[in-house]
Amino acid sequence: MKSSDYIIDFIYKQWTDIIFSFSWWMITHLEDSVFLNKKLRLVSIKHEQAGAFAAEWYARSSNKTWIAMWTSWPWATNMITWIASAYFDSVPVVYIAWQVNTNEITSKKDIRQTWFQEADIVSMVSKITKFSYQITKPEEIRYIFEKAFFIANHGRKWPVVLDIPMNIQRQDINHKKMKSFFKSDEYKKIIDQDLSRKKKIQEDIKKAIKLLKNSSRPVILIWWWVKYSWIKKELDAFIKKNNIPIVSSLMWLDGIDHTIKNYLWMIGSYWNREANITIMNSDLLLVLWSRLDIRQTWANKDKFCPNAKIIHIDIDQNELGYNIPSTYLKIYQELSSFFSVLEKKTYTKAKISERKNRLNKLIQLKSLLQQNTEKRAWKEYNMNYFFDKISNILPAKTIITNDVWQNQIRASQSLQIAKQQQLLNC
């Protein structure tokens, strides 16, 4: 089997059915393999940035790993902005750069370039990818591709860049004799670390349940990958049963049906007052994967939720309590595992009435504030009113995309997102 045929067959088995590609001579073998495969659709883009952008936003909207590919330079260097975007927003995309032949790659550090359109893209993107690697031997292909797709989706999702010389893609290989990543010591070590971590956090989860039981004014804050954590139904049931208000970051506005009464909208410097009032008057804040950046907490972090104990749950250990050093409890865990334990009753009889009364007051506040900002007449040119009206005519399963600032803020403040709709903010 030709290695390019193996690669395309592998990609198809990852539930990816579209590849975005910028055609050029070093990529012809792989594109030919796509056409021969007949199961994958090749989208030939006219600019490499468009391909990177498309792959990232398909991944944002579908919870799949998407592919964009091009040659090494200048195409790959034009992609760096979008690779960085996927990195900062934790989006799993596999970017494939097709390099010059292995015998044409510069071997001396003081030589800028040996062959036409050669570039060391792996080094350039090493700090904005979870894994970047140049395949120089055909027998590496199976191991590296298995590792790339696994790494992109394991834990915090990140982009991956693979650089493959042209002579590697056209060589014949016997994939059955190639080493598998999933049978390696490297993979076993990752899985063992996961199991060890889960055992260590059981006591922390028990502490979180106890804190929730004793809280009169708890609030849940959610970040956007929660909607892909397979806990949406559990989360909806949890907040309703426990009378807990829920607020979101800008990136998680479409993770919950906005008609649910517990939803108090979006916190932060530019966002909804009812959400900010809710969170600032809480006595317990349960943070699900949000990193609590400065637009959420404001510059004076000591005044953020001054009377609340903060429980921070994240799959990225480095983010836990980083922006808020006073975080009371840090739990390094997948949300699905956390919620499987948290489904227990997390309130006492003495607290349930108190929580319900508070929630009703917050709902009244939300209604009052929205009347003042969104329901004004057209003649006042009120954008909040405009987006509120658009919400009523959007079809089911609509995907709305925002560019940054004025239109993004107005749309995010006022669009009412239904269950199957998505609002994708960059």
Short mmCIF file of C-alpha atoms in Angstrom, two decimals, residues 174-345:
data_model
loop_
_atom_site.label_atom_id
_atom_site.label_comp_id
_atom_site.label_asym_id
_atom_site.label_seq_id
_atom_site.Cartn_x
_atom_site.Cartn_y
_atom_site.Cartn_z
CA ASN A 174 3.25 -2.56 5.02
CA HIS A 175 1.10 -0.92 7.69
CA LYS A 176 0.41 -4.25 9.43
CA LYS A 177 4.08 -4.52 10.37
CA MET A 178 4.33 -0.94 11.59
CA LYS A 179 4.37 -0.18 15.31
CA SER A 180 1.10 1.02 16.84
CA PHE A 181 1.02 3.93 19.28
CA PHE A 182 -1.78 2.20 21.22
CA LYS A 183 0.54 -0.71 22.04
CA SER A 184 3.41 1.49 23.13
CA ASP A 185 4.82 2.31 26.55
CA GLU A 186 4.09 5.99 25.81
CA TYR A 187 0.36 5.33 25.50
CA LYS A 188 0.33 3.04 28.55
CA LYS A 189 2.03 5.75 30.63
CA ILE A 190 -0.67 8.30 29.69
CA ILE A 191 -3.48 5.89 30.63
CA ASP A 192 -1.80 4.94 33.91
CA GLN A 193 -1.46 8.62 34.80
CA ASP A 194 -5.16 9.12 34.10
CA LEU A 195 -6.12 6.25 36.40
CA SER A 196 -3.80 7.47 39.14
CA ARG A 197 -5.22 10.98 38.92
CA LYS A 198 -8.82 9.76 39.19
CA LYS A 199 -8.05 7.86 42.39
CA LYS A 200 -6.41 10.90 44.00
CA ILE A 201 -9.33 13.30 43.43
CA GLN A 202 -12.10 11.30 45.07
CA GLU A 203 -11.60 13.15 48.35
CA ASP A 204 -11.75 16.50 46.55
CA ILE A 205 -15.05 15.55 44.93
CA LYS A 206 -16.45 14.63 48.33
CA LYS A 207 -15.40 18.08 49.57
CA ALA A 208 -17.13 19.71 46.58
CA ILE A 209 -20.39 17.85 47.33
CA LYS A 210 -20.24 18.93 50.98
CA LEU A 211 -19.67 22.56 50.00
CA LEU A 212 -22.62 22.48 47.59
CA LYS A 213 -24.89 20.97 50.24
CA ASN A 214 -24.14 23.80 52.64
CA SER A 215 -24.32 26.64 50.11
CA SER A 216 -27.25 29.07 50.07
CA ARG A 217 -26.16 31.05 47.00
CA PRO A 218 -24.25 28.68 44.67
CA VAL A 219 -23.60 29.56 41.02
CA ILE A 220 -22.20 27.45 38.17
CA LEU A 221 -19.93 29.05 35.54
CA ILE A 222 -19.33 27.16 32.33
CA TRP A 223 -16.86 27.32 29.43
CA TRP A 224 -17.59 26.23 25.87
CA TRP A 225 -16.15 22.67 25.73
CA VAL A 226 -18.71 21.65 28.35
CA LYS A 227 -21.18 21.19 25.51
CA TYR A 228 -18.95 18.43 24.12
CA SER A 229 -18.36 16.68 27.44
CA TRP A 230 -21.48 14.52 27.21
CA ILE A 231 -22.96 16.04 30.38
CA LYS A 232 -25.57 18.42 28.91
CA LYS A 233 -28.56 16.38 30.08
CA GLU A 234 -26.99 15.72 33.47
CA LEU A 235 -26.14 19.41 33.86
CA ASP A 236 -29.68 20.56 32.96
CA ALA A 237 -31.18 18.12 35.45
CA PHE A 238 -28.66 19.07 38.13
CA ILE A 239 -29.27 22.83 38.05
CA LYS A 240 -33.07 22.38 37.98
CA LYS A 241 -33.14 19.89 40.84
CA ASN A 242 -30.81 21.98 42.98
CA ASN A 243 -32.22 25.44 42.09
CA ILE A 244 -28.76 26.64 41.06
CA PRO A 245 -28.30 29.63 38.72
CA ILE A 246 -25.96 29.05 35.81
CA VAL A 247 -23.90 31.68 33.99
CA SER A 248 -21.53 31.36 31.07
CA SER A 249 -18.43 32.76 29.50
CA LEU A 250 -18.59 34.29 26.02
CA MET A 251 -17.48 30.97 24.53
CA TRP A 252 -20.30 28.87 25.98
CA LEU A 253 -23.48 30.68 25.03
CA ASP A 254 -24.86 27.82 22.95
CA GLY A 255 -24.26 25.07 25.50
CA ILE A 256 -27.65 25.48 27.13
CA ASP A 257 -31.18 26.27 26.03
CA HIS A 258 -31.65 29.95 26.91
CA THR A 259 -35.28 29.37 27.83
CA ILE A 260 -34.22 27.42 30.93
CA LYS A 261 -35.09 29.70 33.82
CA ASN A 262 -31.84 28.93 35.70
CA TYR A 263 -29.77 30.51 32.92
CA LEU A 264 -28.73 34.05 33.91
CA TRP A 265 -26.58 34.75 30.84
CA MET A 266 -22.96 35.82 30.45
CA ILE A 267 -20.47 37.29 32.94
CA GLY A 268 -17.66 39.75 32.34
CA SER A 269 -16.65 43.31 31.59
CA TYR A 270 -18.91 43.81 28.56
CA TRP A 271 -21.65 41.37 29.32
CA ASN A 272 -25.00 40.99 31.07
CA ARG A 273 -25.63 42.75 34.37
CA GLU A 274 -27.91 40.04 35.74
CA ALA A 275 -25.10 37.48 35.33
CA ASN A 276 -22.52 39.74 36.99
CA ILE A 277 -24.87 40.51 39.89
CA THR A 278 -25.60 36.80 40.30
CA ILE A 279 -21.97 35.73 40.45
CA MET A 280 -20.73 38.63 42.60
CA ASN A 281 -23.32 37.85 45.30
CA SER A 282 -22.68 34.12 45.40
CA ASP A 283 -21.26 32.21 48.34
CA LEU A 284 -20.00 29.33 46.19
CA LEU A 285 -18.80 29.37 42.58
CA LEU A 286 -18.45 26.08 40.72
CA VAL A 287 -16.22 26.77 37.68
CA LEU A 288 -16.41 24.15 34.92
CA TRP A 289 -13.35 24.52 32.68
CA SER A 290 -13.44 28.31 32.42
CA ARG A 291 -10.00 29.80 33.06
CA LEU A 292 -11.42 32.98 34.67
CA ASP A 293 -9.51 35.42 32.49
CA ILE A 294 -9.29 39.14 33.15
CA ARG A 295 -12.40 39.99 31.10
CA GLN A 296 -14.39 37.81 33.50
CA THR A 297 -12.73 38.77 36.76
CA TRP A 298 -11.73 42.41 36.03
CA ALA A 299 -8.27 43.74 36.81
CA ASN A 300 -8.67 43.76 40.60
CA LYS A 301 -8.99 40.02 41.16
CA ASP A 302 -9.26 40.41 44.93
CA LYS A 303 -12.75 41.83 44.43
CA PHE A 304 -13.98 38.97 42.25
CA CYS A 305 -16.66 37.02 44.12
CA PRO A 306 -15.35 38.29 47.47
CA ASN A 307 -17.69 36.16 49.60
CA ALA A 308 -17.58 32.99 47.55
CA LYS A 309 -15.52 29.84 47.82
CA ILE A 310 -14.37 28.91 44.33
CA ILE A 311 -14.27 25.29 43.17
CA HIS A 312 -12.34 25.08 39.90
CA ILE A 313 -12.58 21.93 37.76
CA ASP A 314 -10.41 21.64 34.65
CA ILE A 315 -8.75 18.98 32.54
CA ASP A 316 -5.74 21.28 32.12
CA GLN A 317 -3.87 21.16 35.43
CA ASN A 318 -1.92 24.32 34.58
CA GLU A 319 -5.11 26.41 34.44
CA LEU A 320 -6.37 25.42 37.90
CA GLY A 321 -6.39 28.51 40.09
CA TYR A 322 -3.86 30.25 37.86
CA ASN A 323 -5.75 33.54 37.50
CA ILE A 324 -7.40 33.35 40.93
CA PRO A 325 -4.78 32.22 43.48
CA SER A 326 -7.41 32.24 46.25
CA THR A 327 -9.29 29.34 44.60
CA TYR A 328 -10.58 27.18 47.45
CA LEU A 329 -10.64 23.77 45.75
CA LYS A 330 -8.86 22.68 42.55
CA ILE A 331 -10.00 19.48 40.86
CA TYR A 332 -8.04 18.09 37.91
CA GLN A 333 -10.72 16.02 36.21
CA GLU A 334 -12.87 15.31 33.18
CA LEU A 335 -16.35 16.75 33.61
CA SER A 336 -18.16 13.52 32.71
CA SER A 337 -16.35 11.72 35.54
CA PHE A 338 -17.02 14.57 37.94
CA PHE A 339 -20.75 14.70 37.18
CA SER A 340 -21.15 10.95 37.50
CA VAL A 341 -20.39 11.47 41.21
CA LEU A 342 -22.09 14.85 41.56
CA GLU A 343 -25.53 13.51 40.61
CA LYS A 344 -26.14 12.89 44.31
CA LYS A 345 -28.45 15.32 46.11
#
